[in-house]
Amino acid sequence: MPHGDRGRRVHLDTAGLGRMPAAARAQLTEWTRHEDRHGPYEVDEHVHHVVRPELDARLAALLGTPAGDTVLATGAADAFAALVPRLALGPGDRIWTTPYEGVANLTVLTALRDRARCRLEVVPLRPDGDLDLEWMAAHIDDDVALVSVAHVPAGCGIVTPVEAIGRILAPHRCLYAVDASYAVGQLPVDAGRIGCQLLTGDGWRFLRGPESVGFAYLAPELRQALAPCGTALPALPEGASVVALNAALAVPQDAGPAGGLAAVVRTAVQETPGAELIAPGRVQCGIVTFRHAEMPAGSLRRALAARGVVVGKTVAQQTPLYSPGRKATAAVRVSVHHDNSAWDAARFTEALREALAGRGRGCHAVPTAVRAAPPAPAAAGGGAVAAPAAGLRAVCAGSAAGAGAVPAAGVPRPRRTAGRRHLALVSAPAPDGTA
């Protein structure tokens, strides 16, 4: 490694916040200053007449959708929270979610369940951590009104087979919602091939736009279902952010070796004594999540940052139906992008070794009772059906008792606290037996 490169900062937290291209940053700065000097009206006119037609076309090409079928939002979670509660569900309906559902969307689904008096069920996992598609094919019926799936969850790098799920659901009347926040920009995302009616995404992760701007694709079937309430969103992103996202999408994506770099990072973690890879499922993406038996995730993240390597941290509350069952309360999350290089992966490997070599200085050991799953092969990992939160009907393949069991009272239920970045679980009274 060239000596002069050691001072260069390595960004491996695109899943948290991507590095904005220079052209997008310049547009964000210019139009923020313009709004400050001249007011918002000229920015709004520029967005309406110039930017939106370009952005609609770029989003359509990115998502495989007709131009104009997307709406802008302040984020994927905000779009989901605004649209899904408007669905006219009733006591005879069922909602399916998965153990990889994010806490913000899960909060919306539990509230919809409580209001509509319908059932909320968790699709089980196979022993390898993949969703049990055979179970879905066997149990799908026309009383399933909504299916919500994360293409890539926040807490690990598993890639959900969203297109295969779409083929299972296609003959039935259910609406299919896909959260592509951690997928779009790093994986091919084609809403037409997926067959979903709602697809949400954030602009500031792998798309490398500014914060607080995202989007949602609404298929005609969903627009028809929402017609009584409309599809307008209560909060829209600021004009300068929309201009910057459009500029970010205009930057050509280098089809670089992101998957290969993730494999290098994954191998480095597996070869590190005491490290435990969190990699369920058979297909992985550019997100690598792990923890270390002797160094807390927060301390390890800070130690890497001190050595010029920026990584993220994920906590169990982000995917409450999955992570608590694994006893992994926090983990380091490394996410590579097409603009990362082989040098970046090599620097991470070196910095990880250096950080762990100095872990005795000011670090606290992780309690031995807190254990993650054993290390998995590079593209596969172990997993089990996680215990659902209070009020979610436990659905276990091959178990009649599990299929109707309701968790005991007192299990925390997910709620979103104020602020997009601060998600937590708080206790709430258990629902009645109607779930």
CSV table of C-alpha atoms in Angstrom, one decimal:
chain,number,residue,atom,x,y,z
A,1,MET,CA,0.0,0.0,0.0
A,2,PRO,CA,1.6,3.4,-1.0
A,3,HIS,CA,2.7,5.3,2.1
A,4,GLY,CA,1.1,8.5,0.9
A,5,ASP,CA,-2.4,6.9,0.7
A,6,ARG,CA,-2.6,6.0,4.4
A,7,GLY,CA,-4.1,9.5,5.2
A,8,ARG,CA,-6.9,9.2,2.6
A,9,ARG,CA,-10.3,8.7,4.3
A,10,VAL,CA,-12.2,5.5,3.2
A,11,HIS,CA,-16.0,5.7,3.1
A,12,LEU,CA,-17.6,2.4,3.7
A,13,ASP,CA,-21.0,3.5,5.0
A,14,THR,CA,-23.0,4.1,1.8
A,15,ALA,CA,-26.0,2.3,3.4
A,16,GLY,CA,-26.1,5.1,6.0
A,17,LEU,CA,-25.2,8.0,3.7
A,18,GLY,CA,-23.7,7.8,0.3
A,19,ARG,CA,-20.9,10.2,-0.8
A,20,MET,CA,-22.7,12.8,-3.0
A,21,PRO,CA,-21.1,13.3,-6.4
A,22,ALA,CA,-19.5,16.7,-6.9
A,23,ALA,CA,-22.1,17.8,-9.5
A,24,ALA,CA,-25.0,17.0,-7.1
A,25,ARG,CA,-23.3,18.8,-4.2
A,26,ALA,CA,-22.7,21.9,-6.4
A,27,GLN,CA,-26.4,21.9,-7.4
A,28,LEU,CA,-27.5,21.6,-3.8
A,29,THR,CA,-25.3,24.4,-2.7
A,30,GLU,CA,-26.3,26.7,-5.6
A,31,TRP,CA,-30.0,26.3,-5.2
A,32,THR,CA,-29.9,26.5,-1.4
A,33,ARG,CA,-28.2,29.8,-1.7
A,34,HIS,CA,-30.6,30.9,-4.4
A,35,GLU,CA,-33.6,30.1,-2.2
A,36,ASP,CA,-31.9,31.9,0.7
A,37,ARG,CA,-31.5,35.1,-1.4
A,38,HIS,CA,-34.6,35.1,-3.5
A,39,GLY,CA,-37.1,33.0,-1.7
A,40,PRO,CA,-38.6,29.6,-2.6
A,41,TYR,CA,-40.8,30.5,-5.6
A,42,GLU,CA,-38.1,30.6,-8.2
A,43,VAL,CA,-36.7,27.3,-7.0
A,44,ASP,CA,-40.1,25.7,-7.0
A,45,GLU,CA,-40.7,26.9,-10.6
A,46,HIS,CA,-37.3,25.5,-11.7
A,47,VAL,CA,-38.2,22.2,-10.1
A,48,HIS,CA,-41.6,22.0,-11.6
A,49,HIS,CA,-40.8,23.1,-15.2
A,50,VAL,CA,-37.2,21.8,-15.6
A,51,VAL,CA,-36.1,19.3,-12.9
A,52,ARG,CA,-39.2,17.1,-12.4
A,53,PRO,CA,-39.6,16.0,-16.1
A,54,GLU,CA,-35.9,15.0,-16.1
A,55,LEU,CA,-36.1,13.3,-12.7
A,56,ASP,CA,-39.3,11.5,-13.6
A,57,ALA,CA,-37.6,10.1,-16.7
A,58,ARG,CA,-34.5,9.1,-14.7
A,59,LEU,CA,-36.5,7.4,-12.0
A,60,ALA,CA,-38.6,5.5,-14.6
A,61,ALA,CA,-35.4,4.2,-16.2
A,62,LEU,CA,-33.9,3.3,-12.8
A,63,LEU,CA,-37.0,1.5,-11.6
A,64,GLY,CA,-38.4,0.1,-14.8
A,65,THR,CA,-41.7,2.0,-14.4
A,66,PRO,CA,-43.7,4.4,-16.7
A,67,ALA,CA,-42.5,8.0,-16.4
A,68,GLY,CA,-44.7,10.0,-14.0
A,69,ASP,CA,-45.8,7.1,-11.9
A,70,THR,CA,-43.5,8.1,-9.0
A,71,VAL,CA,-44.1,10.6,-6.2
A,72,LEU,CA,-41.5,12.3,-4.2
A,73,ALA,CA,-41.3,12.1,-0.5
A,74,THR,CA,-39.0,13.1,2.4
A,75,GLY,CA,-38.0,9.4,2.6
A,76,ALA,CA,-39.1,5.9,1.9
A,77,ALA,CA,-40.5,5.4,5.4
A,78,ASP,CA,-42.4,8.6,5.3
A,79,ALA,CA,-44.0,7.6,1.9
A,80,PHE,CA,-45.0,4.2,3.3
A,81,ALA,CA,-46.4,5.8,6.5
A,82,ALA,CA,-48.5,8.2,4.5
A,83,LEU,CA,-49.9,5.8,1.9
A,84,VAL,CA,-50.4,2.4,3.5
A,85,PRO,CA,-52.7,3.5,6.3
A,86,ARG,CA,-55.1,4.8,3.7
A,87,LEU,CA,-55.8,1.2,2.5
A,88,ALA,CA,-59.4,0.1,3.2
A,89,LEU,CA,-58.6,-3.2,5.1
A,90,GLY,CA,-61.1,-5.0,7.3
A,91,PRO,CA,-61.4,-7.8,9.9
A,92,GLY,CA,-61.4,-10.5,7.2
A,93,ASP,CA,-58.0,-9.4,5.7
A,94,ARG,CA,-54.5,-10.6,6.4
A,95,ILE,CA,-51.2,-8.7,6.2
A,96,TRP,CA,-48.0,-10.5,5.6
A,97,THR,CA,-44.7,-9.1,6.7
A,98,THR,CA,-41.2,-10.7,7.2
A,99,PRO,CA,-38.7,-11.0,10.0
A,100,TYR,CA,-36.5,-8.5,8.0
A,101,GLU,CA,-39.1,-5.7,8.1
A,102,GLY,CA,-37.8,-2.4,9.2
A,103,VAL,CA,-39.1,-0.9,12.4
A,104,ALA,CA,-40.7,2.2,10.8
A,105,ASN,CA,-42.7,0.1,8.3
A,106,LEU,CA,-43.5,-2.4,11.0
A,107,THR,CA,-44.9,0.3,13.2
A,108,VAL,CA,-47.3,1.4,10.3
A,109,LEU,CA,-48.4,-2.2,9.8
A,110,THR,CA,-49.2,-2.8,13.5
A,111,ALA,CA,-51.2,0.4,13.6
A,112,LEU,CA,-53.1,-0.6,10.5
A,113,ARG,CA,-53.7,-4.0,12.0
A,114,ASP,CA,-55.1,-2.4,15.2
A,115,ARG,CA,-57.3,0.0,13.3
A,116,ALA,CA,-58.7,-2.4,10.7
A,117,ARG,CA,-59.0,-5.3,13.2
A,118,CYS,CA,-57.2,-7.5,10.6
A,119,ARG,CA,-54.4,-10.1,11.1
A,120,LEU,CA,-50.7,-9.4,10.8
A,121,GLU,CA,-48.6,-12.5,10.1
A,122,VAL,CA,-44.9,-13.1,9.8
A,123,VAL,CA,-43.7,-15.2,6.9
A,124,PRO,CA,-41.3,-17.8,8.3
A,125,LEU,CA,-37.6,-18.3,7.4
A,126,ARG,CA,-35.9,-21.3,6.1
A,127,PRO,CA,-33.1,-22.7,8.3
A,128,ASP,CA,-30.6,-20.9,6.1
A,129,GLY,CA,-32.3,-17.6,6.7
A,130,ASP,CA,-34.0,-17.2,3.4
A,131,LEU,CA,-37.8,-16.5,3.3
A,132,ASP,CA,-39.8,-19.7,3.0
A,133,LEU,CA,-41.3,-19.3,-0.5
A,134,GLU,CA,-42.8,-22.7,-0.4
A,135,TRP,CA,-44.8,-21.7,2.7
A,136,MET,CA,-45.9,-18.5,0.9
A,137,ALA,CA,-47.1,-20.5,-2.1
A,138,ALA,CA,-49.0,-22.9,0.1
A,139,HIS,CA,-50.7,-20.3,2.3
A,140,ILE,CA,-51.5,-17.5,-0.1
A,141,ASP,CA,-55.2,-16.8,-0.5
A,142,ASP,CA,-57.4,-14.0,-1.5
A,143,ASP,CA,-57.8,-12.9,2.1
A,144,VAL,CA,-54.2,-11.8,2.1
A,145,ALA,CA,-54.7,-8.1,1.3
A,146,LEU,CA,-51.1,-6.7,1.7
A,147,VAL,CA,-47.6,-8.2,1.6
A,148,SER,CA,-44.7,-6.0,2.7
A,149,VAL,CA,-41.1,-7.1,2.0
A,150,ALA,CA,-37.7,-5.4,2.3
A,151,HIS,CA,-35.6,-6.0,-0.8
A,152,VAL,CA,-32.4,-5.6,1.4
A,153,PRO,CA,-32.9,-5.1,5.2
A,154,ALA,CA,-31.1,-2.4,7.2
A,155,GLY,CA,-29.3,-4.9,9.5
A,156,CYS,CA,-27.6,-7.3,7.1
A,157,GLY,CA,-26.8,-8.0,3.5
A,158,ILE,CA,-29.3,-10.6,2.5
A,159,VAL,CA,-31.1,-10.1,-0.8
A,160,THR,CA,-34.7,-11.0,-0.7
A,161,PRO,CA,-36.0,-12.8,-3.9
A,162,VAL,CA,-38.6,-10.1,-4.6
A,163,GLU,CA,-39.3,-11.2,-8.2
A,164,ALA,CA,-40.0,-14.7,-7.1
A,165,ILE,CA,-42.3,-13.5,-4.4
A,166,GLY,CA,-44.1,-11.3,-7.0
A,167,ARG,CA,-44.7,-14.4,-9.2
A,168,ILE,CA,-46.3,-16.2,-6.2
A,169,LEU,CA,-48.5,-13.2,-5.4
A,170,ALA,CA,-49.5,-12.2,-9.0
A,171,PRO,CA,-52.6,-14.5,-9.3
A,172,HIS,CA,-54.1,-13.1,-6.1
A,173,ARG,CA,-55.8,-9.8,-5.2
A,174,CYS,CA,-53.2,-8.7,-2.6
A,175,LEU,CA,-51.2,-5.5,-2.9
A,176,TYR,CA,-47.4,-6.0,-2.9
A,177,ALA,CA,-45.1,-3.4,-1.2
A,178,VAL,CA,-41.3,-3.5,-1.6
A,179,ASP,CA,-38.9,-1.4,0.4
A,180,ALA,CA,-35.9,-0.8,-1.9
A,181,SER,CA,-34.2,1.7,0.3
A,182,TYR,CA,-31.0,-0.4,0.7
A,183,ALA,CA,-31.2,-2.0,-2.7
A,184,VAL,CA,-31.8,0.7,-5.3
A,185,GLY,CA,-28.5,2.1,-6.5
A,186,GLN,CA,-26.5,-1.1,-5.7
A,187,LEU,CA,-28.7,-3.8,-7.2
A,188,PRO,CA,-31.0,-3.9,-10.3
A,189,VAL,CA,-34.5,-2.8,-9.2
A,190,ASP,CA,-37.2,-3.3,-11.8
A,191,ALA,CA,-40.7,-2.8,-10.4
A,192,GLY,CA,-42.3,-4.3,-13.5
A,193,ARG,CA,-40.3,-7.5,-13.1
A,194,ILE,CA,-41.0,-7.5,-9.4
A,195,GLY,CA,-44.7,-7.1,-9.9
A,196,CYS,CA,-45.2,-4.8,-6.9
A,197,GLN,CA,-47.8,-2.1,-6.6
A,198,LEU,CA,-45.7,0.0,-4.2
A,199,LEU,CA,-42.0,0.5,-4.3
A,200,THR,CA,-40.3,3.0,-1.9
A,201,GLY,CA,-36.7,4.2,-1.8
A,202,ASP,CA,-34.3,6.7,-0.2
A,203,GLY,CA,-32.3,9.0,-2.3
A,204,TRP,CA,-29.3,9.5,0.1
A,205,ARG,CA,-28.0,5.9,0.3
A,206,PHE,CA,-26.7,4.1,-2.7
A,207,LEU,CA,-28.2,6.7,-5.0
A,208,ARG,CA,-25.9,9.3,-3.3
A,209,GLY,CA,-28.4,12.1,-3.3
A,210,PRO,CA,-29.0,14.5,-0.4
A,211,GLU,CA,-30.8,13.6,2.8
A,212,SER,CA,-34.5,13.9,3.3
A,213,VAL,CA,-35.5,13.1,-0.3
A,214,GLY,CA,-36.9,9.8,-1.4
A,215,PHE,CA,-39.6,8.5,-3.7
A,216,ALA,CA,-42.4,6.0,-4.1
A,217,TYR,CA,-43.7,4.2,-7.2
A,218,LEU,CA,-47.4,3.6,-7.2
A,219,ALA,CA,-48.9,1.1,-9.7
A,220,PRO,CA,-52.3,1.8,-11.2
A,221,GLU,CA,-53.9,-0.9,-8.9
A,222,LEU,CA,-52.6,1.0,-5.8
A,223,ARG,CA,-53.8,4.3,-7.1
A,224,GLN,CA,-57.2,2.9,-7.6
A,225,ALA,CA,-57.2,1.4,-4.1
A,226,LEU,CA,-56.2,4.8,-2.7
A,227,ALA,CA,-58.6,6.8,-4.9
A,228,PRO,CA,-61.0,7.6,-2.0
A,229,CYS,CA,-58.2,9.2,0.0
A,230,GLY,CA,-55.9,10.3,-2.7
A,231,THR,CA,-52.1,9.8,-3.1
A,232,ALA,CA,-50.9,13.2,-2.1
A,233,LEU,CA,-48.2,13.2,0.5
A,234,PRO,CA,-48.3,15.6,3.5
A,235,ALA,CA,-44.6,16.4,3.4
A,236,LEU,CA,-42.6,17.0,0.3
A,237,PRO,CA,-38.8,17.4,0.0
A,238,GLU,CA,-37.2,20.8,-0.3
A,239,GLY,CA,-36.7,22.1,-3.9
A,240,ALA,CA,-32.9,22.2,-3.6
A,241,SER,CA,-32.8,18.6,-2.5
A,242,VAL,CA,-34.9,17.5,-5.6
A,243,VAL,CA,-32.5,19.4,-7.9
A,244,ALA,CA,-29.5,17.6,-6.2
A,245,LEU,CA,-31.1,14.1,-6.5
A,246,ASN,CA,-31.7,14.7,-10.2
A,247,ALA,CA,-28.0,15.7,-10.6
A,248,ALA,CA,-26.9,12.6,-8.7
A,249,LEU,CA,-29.0,10.3,-10.9
A,250,ALA,CA,-27.5,12.0,-14.0
A,251,VAL,CA,-24.0,10.9,-13.0
A,252,PRO,CA,-23.1,7.6,-14.9
A,253,GLN,CA,-22.9,4.6,-12.5
A,254,ASP,CA,-19.6,2.8,-12.9
A,255,ALA,CA,-20.4,-0.9,-13.1
A,256,GLY,CA,-17.4,-1.5,-10.8
A,257,PRO,CA,-16.6,-4.5,-8.7
A,258,ALA,CA,-18.9,-3.7,-5.7
A,259,GLY,CA,-19.9,-7.3,-5.2
A,260,GLY,CA,-16.3,-8.4,-5.4
A,261,LEU,CA,-15.2,-5.8,-2.9
A,262,ALA,CA,-17.9,-6.9,-0.5
A,263,ALA,CA,-16.6,-10.5,-0.8
A,264,VAL,CA,-13.2,-9.2,0.1
A,265,VAL,CA,-14.6,-7.4,3.2
A,266,ARG,CA,-16.6,-10.5,4.1
A,267,THR,CA,-13.6,-12.7,3.9
A,268,ALA,CA,-11.5,-10.3,6.0
A,269,VAL,CA,-14.2,-10.5,8.7
A,270,GLN,CA,-14.4,-14.3,8.6
A,271,GLU,CA,-10.7,-14.6,9.0
A,272,THR,CA,-10.6,-12.2,12.0
A,273,PRO,CA,-10.5,-14.1,15.3
A,274,GLY,CA,-13.5,-13.3,17.5
A,275,ALA,CA,-15.5,-11.8,14.7
A,276,GLU,CA,-19.0,-13.1,13.9
A,277,LEU,CA,-20.5,-12.5,10.5
A,278,ILE,CA,-24.2,-11.8,10.3
A,279,ALA,CA,-25.0,-13.0,6.9
A,280,PRO,CA,-28.3,-15.0,6.6
A,281,GLY,CA,-29.5,-16.4,3.4
A,282,ARG,CA,-27.8,-17.7,0.2
A,283,VAL,CA,-27.5,-14.4,-1.7
A,284,GLN,CA,-25.6,-11.4,-0.3
A,285,CYS,CA,-25.1,-7.8,-1.5
A,286,GLY,CA,-22.6,-5.0,-0.8
A,287,ILE,CA,-23.6,-4.8,2.9
A,288,VAL,CA,-21.4,-6.8,5.3
A,289,THR,CA,-22.5,-6.9,9.0
A,290,PHE,CA,-20.6,-8.3,11.8
A,291,ARG,CA,-19.8,-8.0,15.5
A,292,HIS,CA,-16.8,-8.9,17.6
A,293,ALA,CA,-16.9,-11.0,20.8
A,294,GLU,CA,-14.5,-8.7,22.7
A,295,MET,CA,-15.2,-5.2,21.3
A,296,PRO,CA,-18.6,-3.5,21.2
A,297,ALA,CA,-19.8,-2.4,17.8
A,298,GLY,CA,-19.7,1.3,18.7
A,299,SER,CA,-16.2,1.2,20.0
A,300,LEU,CA,-15.0,-0.7,17.0
A,301,ARG,CA,-16.7,1.8,14.6
A,302,ARG,CA,-15.0,4.6,16.4
A,303,ALA,CA,-11.6,2.8,16.3
A,304,LEU,CA,-12.0,2.3,12.6
A,305,ALA,CA,-12.9,6.0,12.1
A,306,ALA,CA,-9.9,7.1,14.0
A,307,ARG,CA,-7.8,5.1,11.4
A,308,GLY,CA,-9.6,6.8,8.5
A,309,VAL,CA,-12.2,4.1,7.7
A,310,VAL,CA,-15.8,5.2,8.0
A,311,VAL,CA,-18.3,2.4,8.6
A,312,GLY,CA,-21.8,2.3,10.1
A,313,LYS,CA,-23.5,0.6,13.0
A,314,THR,CA,-26.8,-1.2,13.1
A,315,VAL,CA,-28.9,-2.0,16.1
A,316,ALA,CA,-31.5,-4.6,16.8
A,317,GLN,CA,-34.3,-2.1,16.9
A,318,GLN,CA,-33.9,-1.5,13.2
A,319,THR,CA,-35.2,-5.0,12.4
A,320,PRO,CA,-37.0,-6.0,15.7
A,321,LEU,CA,-38.5,-9.2,14.4
A,322,TYR,CA,-35.1,-10.6,13.4
A,323,SER,CA,-32.3,-9.2,15.4
A,324,PRO,CA,-33.5,-9.8,19.0
A,325,GLY,CA,-34.0,-13.5,18.2
A,326,ARG,CA,-30.3,-13.6,17.4
A,327,LYS,CA,-29.3,-11.8,20.5
A,328,ALA,CA,-27.2,-9.4,18.4
A,329,THR,CA,-28.0,-6.0,19.9
A,330,ALA,CA,-25.6,-4.0,17.8
A,331,ALA,CA,-23.2,-4.7,15.0
A,332,VAL,CA,-20.8,-3.0,12.6
A,333,ARG,CA,-22.2,-2.5,9.1
A,334,VAL,CA,-19.8,-2.1,6.2
A,335,SER,CA,-21.3,-1.1,2.9
A,336,VAL,CA,-19.4,-0.7,-0.4
A,337,HIS,CA,-20.4,1.2,-3.5
A,338,HIS,CA,-19.3,1.1,-7.1
A,339,ASP,CA,-17.0,4.1,-6.4
A,340,ASN,CA,-15.0,2.2,-3.8
A,341,SER,CA,-11.8,0.5,-4.9
A,342,ALA,CA,-9.7,-2.5,-4.0
A,343,TRP,CA,-7.5,-0.2,-2.0
A,344,ASP,CA,-10.4,0.7,0.2
A,345,ALA,CA,-11.2,-2.9,1.0
A,346,ALA,CA,-7.5,-3.5,1.7
A,347,ARG,CA,-7.3,-0.5,4.0
A,348,PHE,CA,-10.4,-1.7,5.9
A,349,THR,CA,-8.7,-5.1,6.4
A,350,GLU,CA,-5.6,-3.4,7.8
A,351,ALA,CA,-7.5,-0.9,10.0
A,352,LEU,CA,-9.7,-3.8,11.4
A,353,ARG,CA,-6.5,-5.6,12.4
A,354,GLU,CA,-5.0,-2.5,13.9
A,355,ALA,CA,-8.2,-1.6,15.8
A,356,LEU,CA,-8.5,-5.0,17.4
A,357,ALA,CA,-4.9,-5.1,18.3
A,358,GLY,CA,-5.4,-2.0,20.4
A,359,ARG,CA,-8.8,-3.0,21.8
A,360,GLY,CA,-7.5,-3.1,25.4
A,361,ARG,CA,-7.2,0.6,25.5
A,362,GLY,CA,-10.5,2.0,26.8
A,363,CYS,CA,-12.7,-0.8,25.4
A,364,HIS,CA,-15.3,-2.9,27.3
A,365,ALA,CA,-15.9,-6.5,26.6
A,366,VAL,CA,-19.2,-7.7,25.2
A,367,PRO,CA,-21.0,-9.9,27.7
A,368,THR,CA,-20.5,-13.5,26.7
A,369,ALA,CA,-24.3,-14.2,27.0
A,370,VAL,CA,-24.8,-11.9,24.0
A,371,ARG,CA,-24.0,-14.1,21.0
A,372,ALA,CA,-24.6,-13.9,17.3
A,373,ALA,CA,-24.9,-16.7,14.8
A,374,PRO,CA,-21.8,-18.7,13.9
A,375,PRO,CA,-19.7,-17.4,10.9
A,376,ALA,CA,-21.3,-18.3,7.6
A,377,PRO,CA,-19.9,-19.0,4.1
A,378,ALA,CA,-19.2,-15.9,2.0
A,379,ALA,CA,-22.6,-16.0,0.3
A,380,ALA,CA,-24.7,-17.8,2.9
A,381,GLY,CA,-25.4,-17.9,6.5
A,382,GLY,CA,-27.6,-19.5,9.2
A,383,GLY,CA,-30.8,-18.1,10.4
A,384,ALA,CA,-34.0,-19.1,12.3
A,385,VAL,CA,-37.5,-17.8,12.6
A,386,ALA,CA,-37.3,-14.9,15.0
A,387,ALA,CA,-39.8,-14.4,17.8
A,388,PRO,CA,-42.4,-11.8,16.6
A,389,ALA,CA,-43.1,-8.7,18.6
A,390,ALA,CA,-46.2,-8.5,20.8
A,391,GLY,CA,-49.4,-8.6,18.8
A,392,LEU,CA,-48.0,-10.3,15.7
A,393,ARG,CA,-49.4,-13.7,15.0
A,394,ALA,CA,-46.5,-16.3,15.0
A,395,VAL,CA,-46.6,-18.3,11.7
A,396,CYS,CA,-44.2,-21.3,11.7
A,397,ALA,CA,-44.0,-23.7,8.9
A,398,GLY,CA,-44.9,-27.2,9.8
A,399,SER,CA,-46.1,-26.3,13.3
A,400,ALA,CA,-49.8,-26.2,14.0
A,401,ALA,CA,-49.2,-24.8,17.5
A,402,GLY,CA,-46.9,-22.1,16.2
A,403,ALA,CA,-49.3,-21.1,13.5
A,404,GLY,CA,-51.8,-19.8,15.9
A,405,ALA,CA,-49.6,-18.8,18.8
A,406,VAL,CA,-49.7,-15.2,20.2
A,407,PRO,CA,-46.6,-14.0,22.0
A,408,ALA,CA,-46.9,-13.2,25.7
A,409,ALA,CA,-47.7,-9.8,26.9
A,410,GLY,CA,-44.9,-7.4,27.7
A,411,VAL,CA,-42.8,-8.0,24.6
A,412,PRO,CA,-41.8,-4.6,23.2
A,413,ARG,CA,-43.7,-3.3,20.2
A,414,PRO,CA,-41.9,-1.1,17.7
A,415,ARG,CA,-42.7,2.6,17.4
A,416,ARG,CA,-40.9,5.3,15.6
A,417,THR,CA,-39.7,8.1,17.8
A,418,ALA,CA,-39.3,11.7,16.7
A,419,GLY,CA,-36.7,12.0,14.0
A,420,ARG,CA,-35.9,9.7,11.1
A,421,ARG,CA,-32.5,8.7,12.4
A,422,HIS,CA,-33.7,7.7,15.9
A,423,LEU,CA,-35.7,4.5,16.0
A,424,ALA,CA,-36.4,2.7,19.2
A,425,LEU,CA,-38.6,0.0,20.7
A,426,VAL,CA,-40.9,1.1,23.6
A,427,SER,CA,-43.1,-1.1,25.6
A,428,ALA,CA,-46.9,-1.0,24.9
A,429,PRO,CA,-49.9,-3.0,26.2
A,430,ALA,CA,-50.4,-6.2,24.3
A,431,PRO,CA,-53.3,-6.2,21.9
A,432,ASP,CA,-56.4,-8.4,22.4
A,433,GLY,CA,-56.9,-11.8,20.8
A,434,THR,CA,-58.2,-10.4,17.6
A,435,ALA,CA,-54.7,-10.3,16.1
